[in-house]
Short mmCIF file of C-alpha atoms in Angstrom, two decimals:
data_model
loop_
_atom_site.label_atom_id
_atom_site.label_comp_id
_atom_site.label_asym_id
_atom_site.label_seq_id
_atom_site.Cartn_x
_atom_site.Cartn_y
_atom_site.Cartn_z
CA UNK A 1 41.16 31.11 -39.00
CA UNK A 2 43.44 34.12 -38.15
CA UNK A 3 43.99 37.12 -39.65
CA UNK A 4 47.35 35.87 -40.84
CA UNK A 5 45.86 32.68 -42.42
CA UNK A 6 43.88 35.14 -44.45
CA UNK A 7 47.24 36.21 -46.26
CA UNK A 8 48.65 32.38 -46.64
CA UNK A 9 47.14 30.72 -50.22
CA UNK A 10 44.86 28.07 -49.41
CA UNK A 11 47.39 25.44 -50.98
CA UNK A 12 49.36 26.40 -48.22
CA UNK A 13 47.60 25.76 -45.25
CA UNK A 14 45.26 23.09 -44.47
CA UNK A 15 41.92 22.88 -45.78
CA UNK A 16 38.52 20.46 -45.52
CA UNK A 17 39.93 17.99 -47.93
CA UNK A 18 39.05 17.48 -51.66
CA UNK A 19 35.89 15.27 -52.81
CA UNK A 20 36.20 12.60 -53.85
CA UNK A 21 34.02 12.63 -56.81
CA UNK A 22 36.14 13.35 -59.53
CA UNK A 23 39.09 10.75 -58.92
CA UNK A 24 36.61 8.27 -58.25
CA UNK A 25 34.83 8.75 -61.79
CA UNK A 26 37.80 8.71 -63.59
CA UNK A 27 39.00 5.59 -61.75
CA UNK A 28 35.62 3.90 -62.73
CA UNK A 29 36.16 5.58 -66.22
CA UNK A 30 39.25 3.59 -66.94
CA UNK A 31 37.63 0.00 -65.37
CA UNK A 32 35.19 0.80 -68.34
CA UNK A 33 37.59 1.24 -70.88
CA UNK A 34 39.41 -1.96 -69.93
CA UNK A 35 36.15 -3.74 -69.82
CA UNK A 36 35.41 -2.50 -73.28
CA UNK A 37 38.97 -2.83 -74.89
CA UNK A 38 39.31 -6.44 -76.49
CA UNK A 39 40.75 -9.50 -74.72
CA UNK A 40 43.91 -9.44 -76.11
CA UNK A 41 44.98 -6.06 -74.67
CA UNK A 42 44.19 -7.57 -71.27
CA UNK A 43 46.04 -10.07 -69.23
CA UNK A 44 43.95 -12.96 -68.19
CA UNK A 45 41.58 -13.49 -66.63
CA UNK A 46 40.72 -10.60 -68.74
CA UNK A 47 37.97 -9.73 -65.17
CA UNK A 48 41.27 -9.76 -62.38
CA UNK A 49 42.60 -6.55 -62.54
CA UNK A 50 39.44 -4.92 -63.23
CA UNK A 51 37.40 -6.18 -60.79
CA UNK A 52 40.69 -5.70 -58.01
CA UNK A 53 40.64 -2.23 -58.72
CA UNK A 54 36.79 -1.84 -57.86
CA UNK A 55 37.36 -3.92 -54.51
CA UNK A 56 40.36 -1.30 -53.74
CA UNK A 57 38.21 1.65 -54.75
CA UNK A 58 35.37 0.14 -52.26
CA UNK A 59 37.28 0.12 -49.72
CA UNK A 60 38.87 3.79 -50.33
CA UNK A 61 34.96 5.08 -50.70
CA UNK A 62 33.66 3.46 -47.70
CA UNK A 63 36.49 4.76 -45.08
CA UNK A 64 36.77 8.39 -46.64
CA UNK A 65 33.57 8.51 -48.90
CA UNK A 66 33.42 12.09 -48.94
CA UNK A 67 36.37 14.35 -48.88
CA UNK A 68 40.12 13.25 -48.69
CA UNK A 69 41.05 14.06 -45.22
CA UNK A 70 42.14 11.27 -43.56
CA UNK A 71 45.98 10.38 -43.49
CA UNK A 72 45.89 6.49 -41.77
CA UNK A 73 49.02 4.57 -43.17
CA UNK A 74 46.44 2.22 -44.68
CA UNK A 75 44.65 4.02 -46.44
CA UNK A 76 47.52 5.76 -48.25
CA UNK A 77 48.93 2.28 -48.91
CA UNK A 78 45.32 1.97 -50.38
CA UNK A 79 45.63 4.52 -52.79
CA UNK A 80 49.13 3.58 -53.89
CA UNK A 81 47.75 0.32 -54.64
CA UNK A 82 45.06 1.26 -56.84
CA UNK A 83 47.28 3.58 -58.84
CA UNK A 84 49.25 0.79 -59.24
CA UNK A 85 46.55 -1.74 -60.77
CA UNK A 86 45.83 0.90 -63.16
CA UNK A 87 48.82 1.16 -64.36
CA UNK A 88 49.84 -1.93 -64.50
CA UNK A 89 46.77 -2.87 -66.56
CA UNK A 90 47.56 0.14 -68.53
CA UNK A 91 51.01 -0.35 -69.13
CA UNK A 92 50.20 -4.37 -70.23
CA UNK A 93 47.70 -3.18 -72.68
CA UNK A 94 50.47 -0.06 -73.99
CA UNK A 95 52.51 -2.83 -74.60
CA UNK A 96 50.55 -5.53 -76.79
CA UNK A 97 49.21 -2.64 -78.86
CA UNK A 98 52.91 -1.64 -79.63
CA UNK A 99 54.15 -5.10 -80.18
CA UNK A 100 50.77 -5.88 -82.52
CA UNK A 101 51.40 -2.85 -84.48
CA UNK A 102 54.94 -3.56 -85.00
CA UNK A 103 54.22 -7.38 -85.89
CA UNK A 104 51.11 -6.74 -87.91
CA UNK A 105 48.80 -9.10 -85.67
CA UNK A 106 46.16 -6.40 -85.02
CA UNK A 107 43.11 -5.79 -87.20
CA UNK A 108 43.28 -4.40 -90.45
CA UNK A 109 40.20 -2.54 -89.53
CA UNK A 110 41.28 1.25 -89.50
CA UNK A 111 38.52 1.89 -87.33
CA UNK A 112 39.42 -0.69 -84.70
CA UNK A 113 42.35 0.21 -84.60
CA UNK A 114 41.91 3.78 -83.78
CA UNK A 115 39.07 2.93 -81.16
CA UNK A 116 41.43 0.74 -79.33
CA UNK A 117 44.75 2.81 -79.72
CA UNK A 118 42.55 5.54 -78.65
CA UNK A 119 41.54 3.66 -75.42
CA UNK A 120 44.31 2.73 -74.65
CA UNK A 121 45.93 6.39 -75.00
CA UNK A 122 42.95 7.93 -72.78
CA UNK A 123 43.58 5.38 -70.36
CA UNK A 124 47.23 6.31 -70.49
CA UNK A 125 46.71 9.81 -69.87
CA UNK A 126 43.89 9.43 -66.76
CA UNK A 127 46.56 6.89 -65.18
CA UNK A 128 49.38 9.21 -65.13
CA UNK A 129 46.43 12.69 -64.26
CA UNK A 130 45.78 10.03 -60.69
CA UNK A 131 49.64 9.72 -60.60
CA UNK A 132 50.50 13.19 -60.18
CA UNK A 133 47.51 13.63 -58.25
CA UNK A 134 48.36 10.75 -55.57
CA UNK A 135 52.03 11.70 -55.40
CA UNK A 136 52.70 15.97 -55.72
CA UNK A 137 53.29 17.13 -51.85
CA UNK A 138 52.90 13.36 -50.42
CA UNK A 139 48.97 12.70 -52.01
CA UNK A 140 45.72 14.87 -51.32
CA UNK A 141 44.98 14.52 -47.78
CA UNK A 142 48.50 15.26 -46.84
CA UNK A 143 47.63 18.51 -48.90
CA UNK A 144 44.66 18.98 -47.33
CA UNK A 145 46.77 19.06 -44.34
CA UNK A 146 49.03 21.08 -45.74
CA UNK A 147 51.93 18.57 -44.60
CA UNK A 148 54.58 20.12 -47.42
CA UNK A 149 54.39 23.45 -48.71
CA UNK A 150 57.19 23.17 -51.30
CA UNK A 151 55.20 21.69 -54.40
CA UNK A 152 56.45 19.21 -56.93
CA UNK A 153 54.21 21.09 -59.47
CA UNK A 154 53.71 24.43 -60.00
CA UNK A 155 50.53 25.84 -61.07
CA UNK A 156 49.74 29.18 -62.77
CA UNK A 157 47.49 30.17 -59.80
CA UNK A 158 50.36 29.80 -57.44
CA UNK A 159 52.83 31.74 -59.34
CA UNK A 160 49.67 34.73 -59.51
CA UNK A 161 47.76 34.36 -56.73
CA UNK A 162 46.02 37.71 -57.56
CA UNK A 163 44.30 36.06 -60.22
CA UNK A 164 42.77 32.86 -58.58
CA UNK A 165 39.97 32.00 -56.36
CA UNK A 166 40.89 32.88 -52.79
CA UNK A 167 40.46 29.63 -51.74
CA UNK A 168 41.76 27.67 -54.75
CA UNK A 169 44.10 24.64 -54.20
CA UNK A 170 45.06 21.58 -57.31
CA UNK A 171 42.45 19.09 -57.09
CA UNK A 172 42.10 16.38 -59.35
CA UNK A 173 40.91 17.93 -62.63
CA UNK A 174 43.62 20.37 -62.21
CA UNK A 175 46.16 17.22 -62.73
CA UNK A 176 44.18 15.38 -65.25
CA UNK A 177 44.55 18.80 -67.34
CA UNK A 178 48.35 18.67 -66.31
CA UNK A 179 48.86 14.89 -67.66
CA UNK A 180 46.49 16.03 -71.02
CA UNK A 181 48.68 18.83 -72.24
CA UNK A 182 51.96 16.70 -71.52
CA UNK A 183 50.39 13.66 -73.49
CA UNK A 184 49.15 16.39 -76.44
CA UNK A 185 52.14 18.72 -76.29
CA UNK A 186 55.00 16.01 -75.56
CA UNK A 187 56.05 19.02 -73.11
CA UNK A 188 55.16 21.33 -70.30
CA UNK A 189 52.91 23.71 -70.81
CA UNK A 190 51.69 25.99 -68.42
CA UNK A 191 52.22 23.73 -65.01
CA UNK A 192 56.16 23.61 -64.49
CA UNK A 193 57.55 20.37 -62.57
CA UNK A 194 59.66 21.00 -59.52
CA UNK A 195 60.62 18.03 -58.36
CA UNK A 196 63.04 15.50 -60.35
CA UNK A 197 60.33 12.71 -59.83
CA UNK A 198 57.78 14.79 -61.13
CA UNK A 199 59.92 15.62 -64.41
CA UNK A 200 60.67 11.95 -65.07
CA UNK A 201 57.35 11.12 -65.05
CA UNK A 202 56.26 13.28 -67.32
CA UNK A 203 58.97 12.43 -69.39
CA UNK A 204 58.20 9.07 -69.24
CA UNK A 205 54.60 10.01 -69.82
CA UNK A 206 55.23 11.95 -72.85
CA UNK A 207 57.57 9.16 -74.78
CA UNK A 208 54.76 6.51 -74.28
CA UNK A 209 51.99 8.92 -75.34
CA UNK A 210 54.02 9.79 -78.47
CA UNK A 211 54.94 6.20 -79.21
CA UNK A 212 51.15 5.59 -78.96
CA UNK A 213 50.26 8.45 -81.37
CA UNK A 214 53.12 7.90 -83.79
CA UNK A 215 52.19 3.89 -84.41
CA UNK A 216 48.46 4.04 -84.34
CA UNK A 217 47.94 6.58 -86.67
CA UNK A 218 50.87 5.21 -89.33
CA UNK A 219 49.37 1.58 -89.19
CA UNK A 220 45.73 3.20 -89.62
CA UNK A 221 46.89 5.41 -92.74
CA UNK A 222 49.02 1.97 -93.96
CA UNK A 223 45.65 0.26 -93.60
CA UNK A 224 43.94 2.93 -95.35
CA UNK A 225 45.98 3.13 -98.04
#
């Protein structure tokens, strides 16, 4: 490192890579929360998409097991794919609990009803924390290599450097917290999108979350009541 580098934020210039650790527990944290969530909020056979995404996250772990680094065609492909199993699964499931709450074929049990709808909004919110997290600046090892500076979110510590770690960059808990507030506060809150991609998906983000919210709670109070 140069004396110049020491002036340039670490989320501009390239770095050893994020670990993997905490995108790969909150991968296997959703694959539990499908396997848990009953059969009719999963396509069938209810074990497909499940077990997929553990083959594509085997095959992730044992090429880059330890930090995200590498930048092989493949293995980007790789991680597109597994975003998009999640979501898929995610957005299937999203989609029977709407159309059972709005047909009255769900359970009349309040409290299954709020464990599932509450699944199923978790799920929602992880999925779209790996989203950001795969796509701002072209995914985390083209980060890591510092490939784009321009970002397609901007974080607090980037706008006050002065305040942060000297060698702090996003990682993935930074994003999960990003796709929380938007799913809590139907808004921005303190991470601004940049890019037009970024704001339609948390637009999109924050209708489905609120949709979610609004239906589960009014059929569990109906229920109630």
């Amino acid at each position: 490192m140069t004396d110049s580098d020491d002036d340039v934020p670490a989320w501009q210039r390239r770095t050893a890579g994020e670990s993997r650790i905490a995108a790969t527990a909150a991968v296997l944290a959703i694959v539990v929360l499908q396997v848990l969530l009953p059969n009719q909020f999963m396509p069938e056979p209810v074990w497909l998409l499940p077990a997929l995404e553990v083959v594509v996250l085997g095959f992730l772990l044992a090429a880059n097991p330890v930090r995200i680094d590498r930048e092989e065609t493949w293995l980007r492909w790789g991680g597109l794919a597994l975003i998009g199993l999640l979501a898929l699964a995610t957005a299937w499931s999203a989609d029977r609990l709407v159309v059972g709450l709005i047909d009255r074929t769900l359970s009349d049990d309040p409290a299954k009803l709020l464990g599932s709808g509450g699944a199923i909004w978790l799920t929602n919110v992880v999925v779209f924390g790996l989203g950001y997290w795969e796509f701002d600046r072209g995914g985390p090892a083209a980060r890591a290599h510092a490939r784009t500076t321009l970002p397609d979110f901007l974080f607090v510590q980037m706008q006050n450097p002065e305040l942060a770690e000297p060698e702090w960059e996003p990682q993935f808990v930074d994003y999960l917290y990003l796709a929380f507030t938007n799913a809590t506060a139907f808004s921005p809150t303190d991470v601004m999108p940049m890019s037009r991609w970024a704001k339609t998906m948390m637009m999109a983000q924050s209708s489905i979350s609120l949709v979610l919210a609004a239906l589960v709670i009014a059929r569990a109070i109906n229920v109630l009541n």
